[in-house]
Amino acid sequence: GGGGVAAELGFVTVSNTTISGNTASGSLVSSRTIAGGIQVGDHPASFGVVTMTNTIVALNTLGTAPPGSGPDVRGPFTSLGYNLIGIADGSTGLTATGDQTGTTAAPLDPWLATGLADNGGSTLTRMPLAGSPAIDTGDPGVTSTPPTGDQRGFVRVFNGRVDIGAVEVGSVGVVTNAATSLGAGTATLNGLAYLNSLPADVLFRIGTDPTLVVGTDSTAQSIGTGTGSVPVSETVSSLDPDTTYYFQLVLTNAEGRFEGRILSFVLGSR
């Protein structure tokens, strides 16, 4: 099957997703024609149906070949539009409104950052780089932020039009970074706030509850109306030794409240 998704039986829906950097390897590569990203069936007994929208499938690999050397998708697809496929040779159905597809002779480069990285949220992601054909080319009918936002929990629509893939470039959000300067009853909490030109306030929430349902908020700091990332730090005191503390960075603006992932630290004995 495919290196990322193998749909042999049943129904699969793929939306607002980035499938990249996967490898299809082993005996199947030499015995069958398969895909490095998503394979829909690879023998007559297969019955798989894949519906796809607003998704990147690119820079996947077959065997030991370099990324982008083989088809990213293969088989019949049902497209709801606005997909970006690096190499679509051997697939059908990816011709809906907004679909962008490349071929073996002319692959479509999505311009993604190399490898997974912490771009905010609780999971690692691959961020489209400036100039990526995925930026601002998603479904124009998506005009508001769903409750879950993008994969990181950041605002889903930035600059007036949603991006294709799992992450929204330039979107507002926060990243909680590791605590530093752990001392006698004190610690410095750190993070990054991503701004989108709206006035924003940030604070740290800290407590001994791993979920931070119960916790204490620091005094909110105004960080202005710029764009890009802004480092944020706060020194807290009167902490108990031999206690695990949990904390996260929180940003609020006119679009809502955005919470970074929860990290922890332990102060040593005094």
Coordinates of C-alpha atoms in Angstrom, one line a residue:
G1 CA 0.0 0.0 0.0
G2 CA 0.9 3.7 0.2
G3 CA 3.6 5.0 2.4
G4 CA 1.2 7.3 4.2
V5 CA -2.2 5.9 3.7
A6 CA -3.3 2.5 2.2
A7 CA -7.0 2.3 1.4
E8 CA -7.7 -1.3 0.5
L9 CA -11.2 -1.6 1.9
G10 CA -13.8 0.9 3.2
F11 CA -14.1 4.6 3.1
V12 CA -11.5 7.2 4.0
T13 CA -11.9 11.0 4.2
V14 CA -8.8 13.2 4.2
S15 CA -9.2 16.9 4.8
N16 CA -7.0 19.8 5.9
T17 CA -4.0 17.4 6.0
T18 CA -0.4 17.4 5.0
I19 CA 1.0 14.0 3.9
S20 CA 4.7 14.4 3.2
G21 CA 8.0 12.6 3.9
N22 CA 6.5 9.1 3.8
T23 CA 8.1 6.1 2.2
A24 CA 6.6 3.0 0.5
S25 CA 9.2 0.3 0.6
G26 CA 9.7 -3.5 0.6
S27 CA 8.7 -6.1 -1.8
L28 CA 5.6 -4.2 -2.9
V29 CA 7.7 -1.5 -4.5
S30 CA 9.2 -4.0 -7.0
S31 CA 6.1 -6.2 -7.6
R32 CA 3.4 -3.5 -7.9
T33 CA 3.0 0.1 -8.9
I34 CA 2.2 1.9 -5.7
A35 CA 2.3 5.4 -4.2
G36 CA 4.5 7.0 -1.6
G37 CA 1.7 9.0 -0.1
I38 CA -1.9 7.6 -0.6
Q39 CA -2.6 4.3 -2.4
V40 CA -6.2 3.4 -3.2
G41 CA -6.2 -0.3 -3.8
D42 CA -3.3 -2.2 -5.4
H43 CA -4.9 -5.4 -6.6
P44 CA -8.3 -6.5 -8.1
A45 CA -9.8 -7.5 -4.8
S46 CA -9.3 -4.1 -3.3
F47 CA -12.3 -1.8 -2.6
G48 CA -11.3 1.5 -1.1
V49 CA -12.8 4.9 -1.5
V50 CA -10.8 8.0 -0.6
T51 CA -12.5 11.5 -0.5
M52 CA -10.0 14.3 -0.2
T53 CA -10.2 18.1 0.2
N54 CA -7.8 20.9 1.1
T55 CA -4.9 18.5 1.5
I56 CA -1.2 18.4 0.5
V57 CA 0.2 15.1 -0.7
A58 CA 3.8 15.7 -1.9
L59 CA 7.5 14.8 -1.5
N60 CA 6.8 11.2 -0.6
T61 CA 9.2 8.4 -1.6
L62 CA 9.2 5.0 -3.2
G63 CA 11.9 2.6 -1.9
T64 CA 15.3 4.2 -1.6
A65 CA 14.6 6.8 -4.3
P66 CA 14.8 10.5 -3.3
P67 CA 11.7 12.4 -2.2
G68 CA 9.5 13.4 -5.1
S69 CA 10.8 10.6 -7.3
G70 CA 7.6 8.6 -7.6
P71 CA 3.8 9.1 -7.5
D72 CA 2.4 10.6 -4.3
V73 CA -1.0 9.2 -5.0
R74 CA -2.4 6.3 -7.1
G75 CA -5.8 5.0 -7.8
P76 CA -9.3 6.5 -8.0
F77 CA -10.1 9.5 -5.8
T78 CA -13.2 11.6 -5.0
S79 CA -12.0 15.2 -4.8
L80 CA -13.9 17.9 -3.1
G81 CA -11.4 20.4 -4.4
Y82 CA -8.4 22.5 -3.3
N83 CA -5.8 19.7 -3.0
L84 CA -2.1 20.0 -3.8
I85 CA -0.5 16.8 -5.2
G86 CA 3.2 16.7 -6.0
I87 CA 3.0 13.8 -8.5
A88 CA -0.4 12.6 -9.4
D89 CA 0.5 10.1 -12.2
G90 CA -1.6 6.9 -12.0
S91 CA -4.5 8.6 -10.1
T92 CA -7.9 9.7 -11.3
G93 CA -10.5 12.2 -10.0
L94 CA -8.2 14.9 -8.8
T95 CA -9.5 17.5 -11.2
A96 CA -12.1 19.4 -9.0
T97 CA -12.1 23.2 -8.6
G98 CA -8.9 24.3 -6.9
D99 CA -6.9 21.1 -7.4
Q100 CA -3.2 21.6 -8.2
T101 CA -1.4 18.5 -9.5
G102 CA 2.1 17.8 -10.8
T103 CA 3.5 14.9 -12.8
T104 CA 6.6 12.8 -12.9
A105 CA 8.0 15.0 -15.7
A106 CA 7.0 18.2 -13.9
P107 CA 6.5 17.6 -10.1
L108 CA 4.6 20.3 -8.1
D109 CA 6.8 21.4 -5.2
P110 CA 4.7 22.5 -2.2
W111 CA 7.6 24.4 -0.7
L112 CA 7.4 22.9 2.8
A113 CA 10.0 23.4 5.5
T114 CA 12.4 20.5 5.8
G115 CA 11.2 17.9 8.3
L116 CA 8.7 18.2 11.2
A117 CA 9.1 21.0 13.7
D118 CA 7.5 22.6 16.7
N119 CA 5.4 25.3 15.1
G120 CA 3.1 25.5 18.0
G121 CA 0.3 23.2 19.3
S122 CA 0.7 19.8 20.8
T123 CA 2.1 18.0 17.6
L124 CA 4.9 18.6 15.2
T125 CA 4.0 20.0 11.8
R126 CA 5.6 20.9 8.4
M127 CA 5.1 24.6 7.7
P128 CA 4.7 25.9 4.1
L129 CA 7.5 28.4 3.3
A130 CA 7.0 31.9 1.8
G131 CA 5.9 31.5 -1.8
S132 CA 4.3 28.1 -1.3
P133 CA 1.5 27.4 -3.8
A134 CA -0.5 26.1 -0.7
I135 CA -0.7 29.6 0.8
D136 CA -4.1 31.3 0.4
T137 CA -5.2 28.8 -2.3
G138 CA -7.6 26.7 -0.2
D139 CA -11.4 26.6 -0.4
P140 CA -12.6 30.3 -0.4
G141 CA -15.9 29.1 1.1
V142 CA -14.1 28.5 4.4
T143 CA -14.5 32.0 5.9
S144 CA -14.5 31.3 9.7
T145 CA -12.4 29.4 12.1
P146 CA -13.8 25.9 13.1
P147 CA -13.6 25.1 16.8
T148 CA -10.4 23.1 16.4
G149 CA -8.6 25.6 14.2
D150 CA -5.7 24.2 12.2
Q151 CA -3.6 21.2 13.4
R152 CA -2.0 23.4 16.1
G153 CA -5.2 24.9 17.2
F154 CA -4.3 28.2 15.6
V155 CA -6.8 30.3 13.7
R156 CA -7.8 28.4 10.5
V157 CA -8.2 31.4 8.1
F158 CA -5.6 34.1 7.9
N159 CA -5.2 36.8 5.3
G160 CA -8.7 36.3 4.0
R161 CA -8.4 32.7 2.6
V162 CA -7.5 29.4 4.1
D163 CA -4.2 27.6 3.2
I164 CA -4.1 24.1 1.8
G165 CA -2.8 21.5 4.3
A166 CA -2.6 21.1 8.0
V167 CA -1.3 24.5 9.1
E168 CA -2.2 28.1 8.5
V169 CA 0.8 30.3 7.7
G170 CA 0.8 33.6 9.6
S171 CA -2.0 32.6 11.9
V172 CA -2.3 33.7 15.5
G173 CA -1.3 31.2 18.2
V174 CA 1.2 30.4 21.0
V175 CA 4.0 28.0 21.7
T176 CA 5.0 27.1 25.3
N177 CA 8.7 26.6 25.7
A178 CA 10.7 25.0 28.5
A179 CA 11.0 26.7 31.9
T180 CA 14.5 28.0 32.7
S181 CA 16.4 29.5 35.6
L182 CA 15.0 27.0 38.1
G183 CA 16.1 28.2 41.5
A184 CA 15.1 28.3 45.1
G185 CA 11.4 28.7 44.8
T186 CA 11.6 30.5 41.4
A187 CA 11.4 29.7 37.7
T188 CA 11.2 31.6 34.5
L189 CA 8.4 30.5 32.1
N190 CA 9.0 31.0 28.4
G191 CA 7.0 30.9 25.1
L192 CA 6.4 32.4 21.7
A193 CA 3.3 34.4 20.7
Y194 CA 2.4 34.5 17.0
L195 CA 0.6 37.7 16.1
N196 CA -1.6 38.7 13.1
S197 CA -1.9 42.5 13.5
L198 CA -4.7 42.4 16.1
P199 CA -4.0 43.7 19.6
A200 CA -3.2 40.8 21.9
D201 CA -2.6 40.0 25.5
V202 CA -0.6 37.1 26.9
L203 CA -0.3 35.4 30.3
F204 CA 1.1 32.2 31.8
R205 CA -1.2 29.7 33.5
I206 CA 0.5 27.6 36.2
G207 CA -0.5 25.0 38.8
T208 CA 0.0 21.5 40.0
D209 CA -3.0 20.1 38.1
P210 CA -1.7 18.4 34.9
T211 CA -4.7 19.6 32.9
L212 CA -4.5 23.2 34.4
V213 CA -8.3 23.2 34.9
V214 CA -7.2 24.3 38.3
G215 CA -4.4 26.9 38.1
T216 CA -3.3 30.5 38.6
D217 CA -3.0 33.1 35.8
S218 CA -0.2 35.6 35.8
T219 CA -0.8 39.2 35.1
A220 CA -1.7 39.7 31.4
Q221 CA 0.9 41.5 29.3
S222 CA 0.0 43.5 26.2
I223 CA 2.3 42.6 23.3
G224 CA 0.9 45.0 20.7
T225 CA -0.4 44.6 17.1
G226 CA 2.5 43.3 15.0
T227 CA 3.0 40.2 13.0
G228 CA 5.3 37.2 13.4
S229 CA 6.5 35.7 16.6
V230 CA 7.2 37.6 19.9
P231 CA 9.2 35.9 22.8
V232 CA 7.4 36.0 26.1
S233 CA 8.9 35.3 29.6
E234 CA 7.6 35.6 33.1
T235 CA 9.5 34.8 36.4
V236 CA 7.3 33.2 39.1
S237 CA 8.2 32.8 42.7
S238 CA 7.1 31.3 46.0
L239 CA 7.1 27.8 44.4
D240 CA 7.4 24.7 46.5
P241 CA 10.4 22.3 46.3
D242 CA 10.0 18.7 45.1
T243 CA 6.7 19.6 43.3
T244 CA 5.7 19.2 39.7
Y245 CA 4.4 22.4 38.2
Y246 CA 2.5 22.5 34.9
F247 CA 2.3 25.7 32.8
Q248 CA 1.2 27.0 29.4
L249 CA 1.2 30.3 27.5
V250 CA -2.2 31.8 26.7
L251 CA -3.0 34.5 24.2
T252 CA -6.3 36.4 23.8
N253 CA -7.4 38.8 21.1
A254 CA -10.6 39.7 19.3
E255 CA -10.6 36.2 17.6
G256 CA -10.6 34.3 20.9
R257 CA -8.4 32.6 23.4
F258 CA -5.4 30.4 22.3
E259 CA -3.6 28.0 24.6
G260 CA -0.2 26.5 24.1
R261 CA 0.7 23.0 25.0
I262 CA 1.1 22.2 28.7
L263 CA 4.7 21.6 29.9
S264 CA 6.1 20.8 33.3
F265 CA 9.1 21.3 35.6
V266 CA 10.2 20.2 39.1
L267 CA 12.1 22.4 41.5
G268 CA 14.8 20.6 43.6
S269 CA 14.9 20.5 47.4
R270 CA 16.0 23.7 49.1

